Amino acid sequence: MTHYYHGTFWSKVTDIDEAEDTAFFDLDTGFSDLDVVFVTNLIDTAHYFSNWNRTSENDIQVVLRGELLAENILTKSTYELSRNPMVDIDGEEFEVGDREEFFSAARRKYDGFSIQGNYAGGGDDIALFSGSHFNATEAKLLIDGKWTEWMDRDAAREFHIEVCGLQDKSLAL
């Protein structure tokens, strides 16, 4: 199975209910200015983006790993786009660099758009037009400068609660 990755962060919080809400796995296009969910095929690219837009040193860098559920992704290589940055969608030409207009048109016909080899190291830049097109099943967190092993959803959420210094309600009974 090919894995795909999404770099993000979880906030370090002081309330257990917030900790459970903050340790998300389901991605929403509303977090992006372009109304998409970005994923990649290279973990190093996801590591880089786990630090993107962090607002506090207390935020915990996280990489989610999962599978693509999208069936219809328009794919171009960086080489193709360097030669011609225009993409035809239903007879209308769009410049890929104008992402807002291009994504708006592309989402009428496709589940996402991928630029192969767009990042250093060759990682693909994959924009999904719905969070439901990515099924995140595991996470790893950057703690004290080291990445944890992969954890399933429950283990990652429990670990997040522990890192926040909170006790799980079920254990307090």
PDB file of N, CA and C in Angstrom, residues 79-147:
ATOM      1  N   TYR A  79       7.971  19.206 -14.705  1.00  0.00           N
ATOM      2  CA  TYR A  79       8.551  19.412 -16.038  1.00  0.00           C
ATOM      3  C   TYR A  79       7.485  19.917 -17.014  1.00  0.00           C
ATOM      4  N   GLU A  80       6.326  19.247 -17.042  1.00  0.00           N
ATOM      5  CA  GLU A  80       5.242  19.681 -17.942  1.00  0.00           C
ATOM      6  C   GLU A  80       4.846  21.122 -17.666  1.00  0.00           C
ATOM      7  N   LEU A  81       4.699  21.442 -16.383  1.00  0.00           N
ATOM      8  CA  LEU A  81       4.233  22.778 -16.014  1.00  0.00           C
ATOM      9  C   LEU A  81       5.301  23.841 -16.252  1.00  0.00           C
ATOM     10  N   SER A  82       6.581  23.451 -16.201  1.00  0.00           N
ATOM     11  CA  SER A  82       7.639  24.420 -16.489  1.00  0.00           C
ATOM     12  C   SER A  82       7.626  24.793 -17.973  1.00  0.00           C
ATOM     13  N   ARG A  83       7.177  23.875 -18.797  1.00  0.00           N
ATOM     14  CA  ARG A  83       7.107  24.129 -20.241  1.00  0.00           C
ATOM     15  C   ARG A  83       5.808  24.830 -20.624  1.00  0.00           C
ATOM     16  N   ASN A  84       4.719  24.499 -19.898  1.00  0.00           N
ATOM     17  CA  ASN A  84       3.426  25.110 -20.188  1.00  0.00           C
ATOM     18  C   ASN A  84       2.601  25.128 -18.896  1.00  0.00           C
ATOM     19  N   PRO A  85       2.490  26.286 -18.243  1.00  0.00           N
ATOM     20  CA  PRO A  85       1.775  26.355 -16.968  1.00  0.00           C
ATOM     21  C   PRO A  85       0.249  26.392 -17.105  1.00  0.00           C
ATOM     22  N   MET A  86      -0.241  26.148 -18.311  1.00  0.00           N
ATOM     23  CA  MET A  86      -1.679  26.189 -18.550  1.00  0.00           C
ATOM     24  C   MET A  86      -2.256  24.770 -18.536  1.00  0.00           C
ATOM     25  N   VAL A  87      -3.470  24.641 -17.983  1.00  0.00           N
ATOM     26  CA  VAL A  87      -4.157  23.357 -17.942  1.00  0.00           C
ATOM     27  C   VAL A  87      -5.555  23.560 -18.501  1.00  0.00           C
ATOM     28  N   ASP A  88      -5.951  22.656 -19.373  1.00  0.00           N
ATOM     29  CA  ASP A  88      -7.272  22.721 -19.997  1.00  0.00           C
ATOM     30  C   ASP A  88      -8.276  21.948 -19.153  1.00  0.00           C
ATOM     31  N   ILE A  89      -9.360  22.613 -18.795  1.00  0.00           N
ATOM     32  CA  ILE A  89     -10.470  21.967 -18.091  1.00  0.00           C
ATOM     33  C   ILE A  89     -11.739  22.290 -18.863  1.00  0.00           C
ATOM     34  N   ASP A  90     -12.297  21.266 -19.479  1.00  0.00           N
ATOM     35  CA  ASP A  90     -13.513  21.410 -20.277  1.00  0.00           C
ATOM     36  C   ASP A  90     -13.401  22.526 -21.322  1.00  0.00           C
ATOM     37  N   GLY A  91     -12.269  22.560 -22.017  1.00  0.00           N
ATOM     38  CA  GLY A  91     -12.081  23.524 -23.094  1.00  0.00           C
ATOM     39  C   GLY A  91     -11.671  24.917 -22.654  1.00  0.00           C
ATOM     40  N   GLU A  92     -11.509  25.133 -21.376  1.00  0.00           N
ATOM     41  CA  GLU A  92     -11.086  26.446 -20.870  1.00  0.00           C
ATOM     42  C   GLU A  92      -9.687  26.312 -20.274  1.00  0.00           C
ATOM     43  N   GLU A  93      -8.800  27.245 -20.640  1.00  0.00           N
ATOM     44  CA  GLU A  93      -7.410  27.210 -20.173  1.00  0.00           C
ATOM     45  C   GLU A  93      -7.281  27.964 -18.844  1.00  0.00           C
ATOM     46  N   PHE A  94      -6.568  27.347 -17.909  1.00  0.00           N
ATOM     47  CA  PHE A  94      -6.299  27.963 -16.604  1.00  0.00           C
ATOM     48  C   PHE A  94      -4.813  27.900 -16.313  1.00  0.00           C
ATOM     49  N   GLU A  95      -4.285  28.966 -15.742  1.00  0.00           N
ATOM     50  CA  GLU A  95      -2.891  28.961 -15.312  1.00  0.00           C
ATOM     51  C   GLU A  95      -2.827  28.337 -13.919  1.00  0.00           C
ATOM     52  N   VAL A  96      -1.997  27.313 -13.775  1.00  0.00           N
ATOM     53  CA  VAL A  96      -1.890  26.586 -12.517  1.00  0.00           C
ATOM     54  C   VAL A  96      -1.455  27.518 -11.378  1.00  0.00           C
ATOM     55  N   GLY A  97      -0.650  28.513 -11.704  1.00  0.00           N
ATOM     56  CA  GLY A  97      -0.173  29.444 -10.674  1.00  0.00           C
ATOM     57  C   GLY A  97      -1.281  30.259 -10.034  1.00  0.00           C
ATOM     58  N   ASP A  98      -2.397  30.440 -10.736  1.00  0.00           N
ATOM     59  CA  ASP A  98      -3.553  31.140 -10.161  1.00  0.00           C
ATOM     60  C   ASP A  98      -4.425  30.086  -9.490  1.00  0.00           C
ATOM     61  N   ARG A  99      -3.946  29.618  -8.347  1.00  0.00           N
ATOM     62  CA  ARG A  99      -4.562  28.460  -7.705  1.00  0.00           C
ATOM     63  C   ARG A  99      -6.030  28.648  -7.366  1.00  0.00           C
ATOM     64  N   GLU A 100      -6.431  29.813  -6.908  1.00  0.00           N
ATOM     65  CA  GLU A 100      -7.825  30.016  -6.515  1.00  0.00           C
ATOM     66  C   GLU A 100      -8.766  29.769  -7.693  1.00  0.00           C
ATOM     67  N   GLU A 101      -8.492  30.409  -8.805  1.00  0.00           N
ATOM     68  CA  GLU A 101      -9.342  30.246  -9.994  1.00  0.00           C
ATOM     69  C   GLU A 101      -9.221  28.834 -10.564  1.00  0.00           C
ATOM     70  N   PHE A 102      -7.984  28.331 -10.624  1.00  0.00           N
ATOM     71  CA  PHE A 102      -7.743  26.997 -11.172  1.00  0.00           C
ATOM     72  C   PHE A 102      -8.437  25.925 -10.338  1.00  0.00           C
ATOM     73  N   PHE A 103      -8.279  25.959  -9.005  1.00  0.00           N
ATOM     74  CA  PHE A 103      -8.910  24.965  -8.137  1.00  0.00           C
ATOM     75  C   PHE A 103     -10.428  25.032  -8.247  1.00  0.00           C
ATOM     76  N   SER A 104     -10.964  26.235  -8.350  1.00  0.00           N
ATOM     77  CA  SER A 104     -12.423  26.399  -8.466  1.00  0.00           C
ATOM     78  C   SER A 104     -12.939  25.670  -9.710  1.00  0.00           C
ATOM     79  N   ALA A 105     -12.231  25.805 -10.802  1.00  0.00           N
ATOM     80  CA  ALA A 105     -12.643  25.124 -12.040  1.00  0.00           C
ATOM     81  C   ALA A 105     -12.385  23.623 -11.950  1.00  0.00           C
ATOM     82  N   ALA A 106     -11.222  23.245 -11.422  1.00  0.00           N
ATOM     83  CA  ALA A 106     -10.843  21.830 -11.377  1.00  0.00           C
ATOM     84  C   ALA A 106     -11.771  21.014 -10.486  1.00  0.00           C
ATOM     85  N   ARG A 107     -12.255  21.597  -9.410  1.00  0.00           N
ATOM     86  CA  ARG A 107     -13.099  20.836  -8.476  1.00  0.00           C
ATOM     87  C   ARG A 107     -14.434  20.434  -9.097  1.00  0.00           C
ATOM     88  N   ARG A 108     -14.823  21.065 -10.205  1.00  0.00           N
ATOM     89  CA  ARG A 108     -16.066  20.678 -10.894  1.00  0.00           C
ATOM     90  C   ARG A 108     -15.923  19.316 -11.562  1.00  0.00           C
ATOM     91  N   LYS A 109     -14.680  18.920 -11.873  1.00  0.00           N
ATOM     92  CA  LYS A 109     -14.463  17.702 -12.644  1.00  0.00           C
ATOM     93  C   LYS A 109     -13.578  16.673 -11.928  1.00  0.00           C
ATOM     94  N   TYR A 110     -12.745  17.135 -10.997  1.00  0.00           N
ATOM     95  CA  TYR A 110     -11.751  16.266 -10.367  1.00  0.00           C
ATOM     96  C   TYR A 110     -11.890  16.242  -8.849  1.00  0.00           C
ATOM     97  N   ASP A 111     -11.305  15.193  -8.229  1.00  0.00           N
ATOM     98  CA  ASP A 111     -11.248  15.087  -6.768  1.00  0.00           C
ATOM     99  C   ASP A 111     -10.057  15.849  -6.193  1.00  0.00           C
ATOM    100  N   GLY A 112      -9.084  16.146  -7.052  1.00  0.00           N
ATOM    101  CA  GLY A 112      -7.894  16.844  -6.596  1.00  0.00           C
ATOM    102  C   GLY A 112      -6.953  17.131  -7.745  1.00  0.00           C
ATOM    103  N   PHE A 113      -5.841  17.761  -7.404  1.00  0.00           N
ATOM    104  CA  PHE A 113      -4.817  18.114  -8.379  1.00  0.00           C
ATOM    105  C   PHE A 113      -3.454  17.806  -7.785  1.00  0.00           C
ATOM    106  N   SER A 114      -2.577  17.175  -8.570  1.00  0.00           N
ATOM    107  CA  SER A 114      -1.249  16.796  -8.097  1.00  0.00           C
ATOM    108  C   SER A 114      -0.179  17.331  -9.042  1.00  0.00           C
ATOM    109  N   ILE A 115       0.843  17.939  -8.427  1.00  0.00           N
ATOM    110  CA  ILE A 115       2.037  18.305  -9.180  1.00  0.00           C
ATOM    111  C   ILE A 115       3.126  17.353  -8.720  1.00  0.00           C
ATOM    112  N   GLN A 116       3.523  16.461  -9.601  1.00  0.00           N
ATOM    113  CA  GLN A 116       4.536  15.457  -9.261  1.00  0.00           C
ATOM    114  C   GLN A 116       5.906  16.108  -9.139  1.00  0.00           C
ATOM    115  N   GLY A 117       6.603  15.761  -8.060  1.00  0.00           N
ATOM    116  CA  GLY A 117       7.962  16.243  -7.861  1.00  0.00           C
ATOM    117  C   GLY A 117       8.064  17.725  -7.593  1.00  0.00           C
ATOM    118  N   ASN A 118       7.058  18.310  -6.962  1.00  0.00           N
ATOM    119  CA  ASN A 118       7.030  19.751  -6.756  1.00  0.00           C
ATOM    120  C   ASN A 118       7.926  20.225  -5.610  1.00  0.00           C
ATOM    121  N   TYR A 119       8.261  19.346  -4.679  1.00  0.00           N
ATOM    122  CA  TYR A 119       9.029  19.749  -3.509  1.00  0.00           C
ATOM    123  C   TYR A 119      10.441  19.201  -3.553  1.00  0.00           C
ATOM    124  N   ALA A 120      11.315  19.819  -2.755  1.00  0.00           N
ATOM    125  CA  ALA A 120      12.697  19.329  -2.630  1.00  0.00           C
ATOM    126  C   ALA A 120      12.639  17.849  -2.269  1.00  0.00           C
ATOM    127  N   GLY A 121      13.483  17.072  -2.868  1.00  0.00           N
ATOM    128  CA  GLY A 121      13.475  15.637  -2.615  1.00  0.00           C
ATOM    129  C   GLY A 121      12.484  14.893  -3.483  1.00  0.00           C
ATOM    130  N   GLY A 122      11.709  15.608  -4.297  1.00  0.00           N
ATOM    131  CA  GLY A 122      10.803  14.966  -5.235  1.00  0.00           C
ATOM    132  C   GLY A 122       9.393  14.710  -4.756  1.00  0.00           C
ATOM    133  N   GLY A 123       9.014  15.257  -3.615  1.00  0.00           N
ATOM    134  CA  GLY A 123       7.665  15.031  -3.094  1.00  0.00           C
ATOM    135  C   GLY A 123       6.585  15.644  -3.963  1.00  0.00           C
ATOM    136  N   ASP A 124       5.474  14.933  -4.083  1.00  0.00           N
ATOM    137  CA  ASP A 124       4.331  15.432  -4.846  1.00  0.00           C
ATOM    138  C   ASP A 124       3.516  16.410  -4.006  1.00  0.00           C
ATOM    139  N   ASP A 125       2.976  17.417  -4.664  1.00  0.00           N
ATOM    140  CA  ASP A 125       2.098  18.421  -4.061  1.00  0.00           C
ATOM    141  C   ASP A 125       0.684  18.036  -4.475  1.00  0.00           C
ATOM    142  N   ILE A 126      -0.082  17.465  -3.547  1.00  0.00           N
ATOM    143  CA  ILE A 126      -1.415  16.955  -3.876  1.00  0.00           C
ATOM    144  C   ILE A 126      -2.459  17.766  -3.123  1.00  0.00           C
ATOM    145  N   ALA A 127      -3.309  18.451  -3.874  1.00  0.00           N
ATOM    146  CA  ALA A 127      -4.391  19.237  -3.296  1.00  0.00           C
ATOM    147  C   ALA A 127      -5.689  18.453  -3.480  1.00  0.00           C
ATOM    148  N   LEU A 128      -6.310  18.070  -2.375  1.00  0.00           N
ATOM    149  CA  LEU A 128      -7.578  17.340  -2.427  1.00  0.00           C
ATOM    150  C   LEU A 128      -8.720  18.315  -2.187  1.00  0.00           C
ATOM    151  N   PHE A 129      -9.775  18.181  -2.965  1.00  0.00           N
ATOM    152  CA  PHE A 129     -10.879  19.120  -2.880  1.00  0.00           C
ATOM    153  C   PHE A 129     -11.897  18.757  -1.804  1.00  0.00           C
ATOM    154  N   SER A 130     -11.642  17.677  -1.081  1.00  0.00           N
ATOM    155  CA  SER A 130     -12.476  17.274   0.051  1.00  0.00           C
ATOM    156  C   SER A 130     -11.609  16.521   1.052  1.00  0.00           C
ATOM    157  N   GLY A 131     -11.803  16.816   2.333  1.00  0.00           N
ATOM    158  CA  GLY A 131     -11.071  16.098   3.370  1.00  0.00           C
ATOM    159  C   GLY A 131     -11.394  14.618   3.380  1.00  0.00           C
ATOM    160  N   SER A 132     -12.555  14.249   2.868  1.00  0.00           N
ATOM    161  CA  SER A 132     -12.955  12.839   2.859  1.00  0.00           C
ATOM    162  C   SER A 132     -12.147  12.016   1.854  1.00  0.00           C
ATOM    163  N   HIS A 133     -11.327  12.668   1.039  1.00  0.00           N
ATOM    164  CA  HIS A 133     -10.494  11.952   0.071  1.00  0.00           C
ATOM    165  C   HIS A 133      -9.184  11.457   0.672  1.00  0.00           C
ATOM    166  N   PHE A 134      -8.964  11.726   1.973  1.00  0.00           N
ATOM    167  CA  PHE A 134      -7.767  11.249   2.665  1.00  0.00           C
ATOM    168  C   PHE A 134      -8.196  10.593   3.963  1.00  0.00           C
ATOM    169  N   ASN A 135      -7.837   9.335   4.139  1.00  0.00           N
ATOM    170  CA  ASN A 135      -8.176   8.601   5.355  1.00  0.00           C
ATOM    171  C   ASN A 135      -6.924   8.474   6.220  1.00  0.00           C
ATOM    172  N   ALA A 136      -6.792   9.361   7.193  1.00  0.00           N
ATOM    173  CA  ALA A 136      -5.641   9.334   8.102  1.00  0.00           C
ATOM    174  C   ALA A 136      -5.872   8.247   9.148  1.00  0.00           C
ATOM    175  N   THR A 137      -4.916   7.339   9.244  1.00  0.00           N
ATOM    176  CA  THR A 137      -5.072   6.208  10.164  1.00  0.00           C
ATOM    177  C   THR A 137      -4.040   6.202  11.281  1.00  0.00           C
ATOM    178  N   GLU A 138      -2.926   6.917  11.074  1.00  0.00           N
ATOM    179  CA  GLU A 138      -1.851   6.907  12.064  1.00  0.00           C
ATOM    180  C   GLU A 138      -1.247   8.302  12.189  1.00  0.00           C
ATOM    181  N   ALA A 139      -0.556   8.506  13.298  1.00  0.00           N
ATOM    182  CA  ALA A 139       0.135   9.781  13.516  1.00  0.00           C
ATOM    183  C   ALA A 139       1.447   9.532  14.219  1.00  0.00           C
ATOM    184  N   LYS A 140       2.362  10.456  14.007  1.00  0.00           N
ATOM    185  CA  LYS A 140       3.563  10.501  14.827  1.00  0.00           C
ATOM    186  C   LYS A 140       3.784  11.954  15.200  1.00  0.00           C
ATOM    187  N   LEU A 141       4.348  12.166  16.383  1.00  0.00           N
ATOM    188  CA  LEU A 141       4.507  13.493  16.944  1.00  0.00           C
ATOM    189  C   LEU A 141       5.985  13.779  17.165  1.00  0.00           C
ATOM    190  N   LEU A 142       6.359  15.054  17.045  1.00  0.00           N
ATOM    191  CA  LEU A 142       7.725  15.470  17.315  1.00  0.00           C
ATOM    192  C   LEU A 142       7.797  15.922  18.773  1.00  0.00           C
ATOM    193  N   ILE A 143       8.468  15.132  19.594  1.00  0.00           N
ATOM    194  CA  ILE A 143       8.582  15.411  21.024  1.00  0.00           C
ATOM    195  C   ILE A 143      10.072  15.500  21.368  1.00  0.00           C
ATOM    196  N   ASP A 144      10.450  16.614  21.978  1.00  0.00           N
ATOM    197  CA  ASP A 144      11.850  16.827  22.376  1.00  0.00           C
ATOM    198  C   ASP A 144      12.823  16.584  21.221  1.00  0.00           C
ATOM    199  N   GLY A 145      12.438  17.045  20.037  1.00  0.00           N
ATOM    200  CA  GLY A 145      13.317  16.956  18.880  1.00  0.00           C
ATOM    201  C   GLY A 145      13.375  15.604  18.199  1.00  0.00           C
ATOM    202  N   LYS A 146      12.544  14.644  18.646  1.00  0.00           N
ATOM    203  CA  LYS A 146      12.543  13.308  18.038  1.00  0.00           C
ATOM    204  C   LYS A 146      11.119  12.907  17.673  1.00  0.00           C
ATOM    205  N   TRP A 147      11.006  12.253  16.518  1.00  0.00           N
ATOM    206  CA  TRP A 147       9.700  11.766  16.083  1.00  0.00           C
ATOM    207  C   TRP A 147       9.382  10.458  16.793  1.00  0.00           C
TER     208      TRP A 147
END
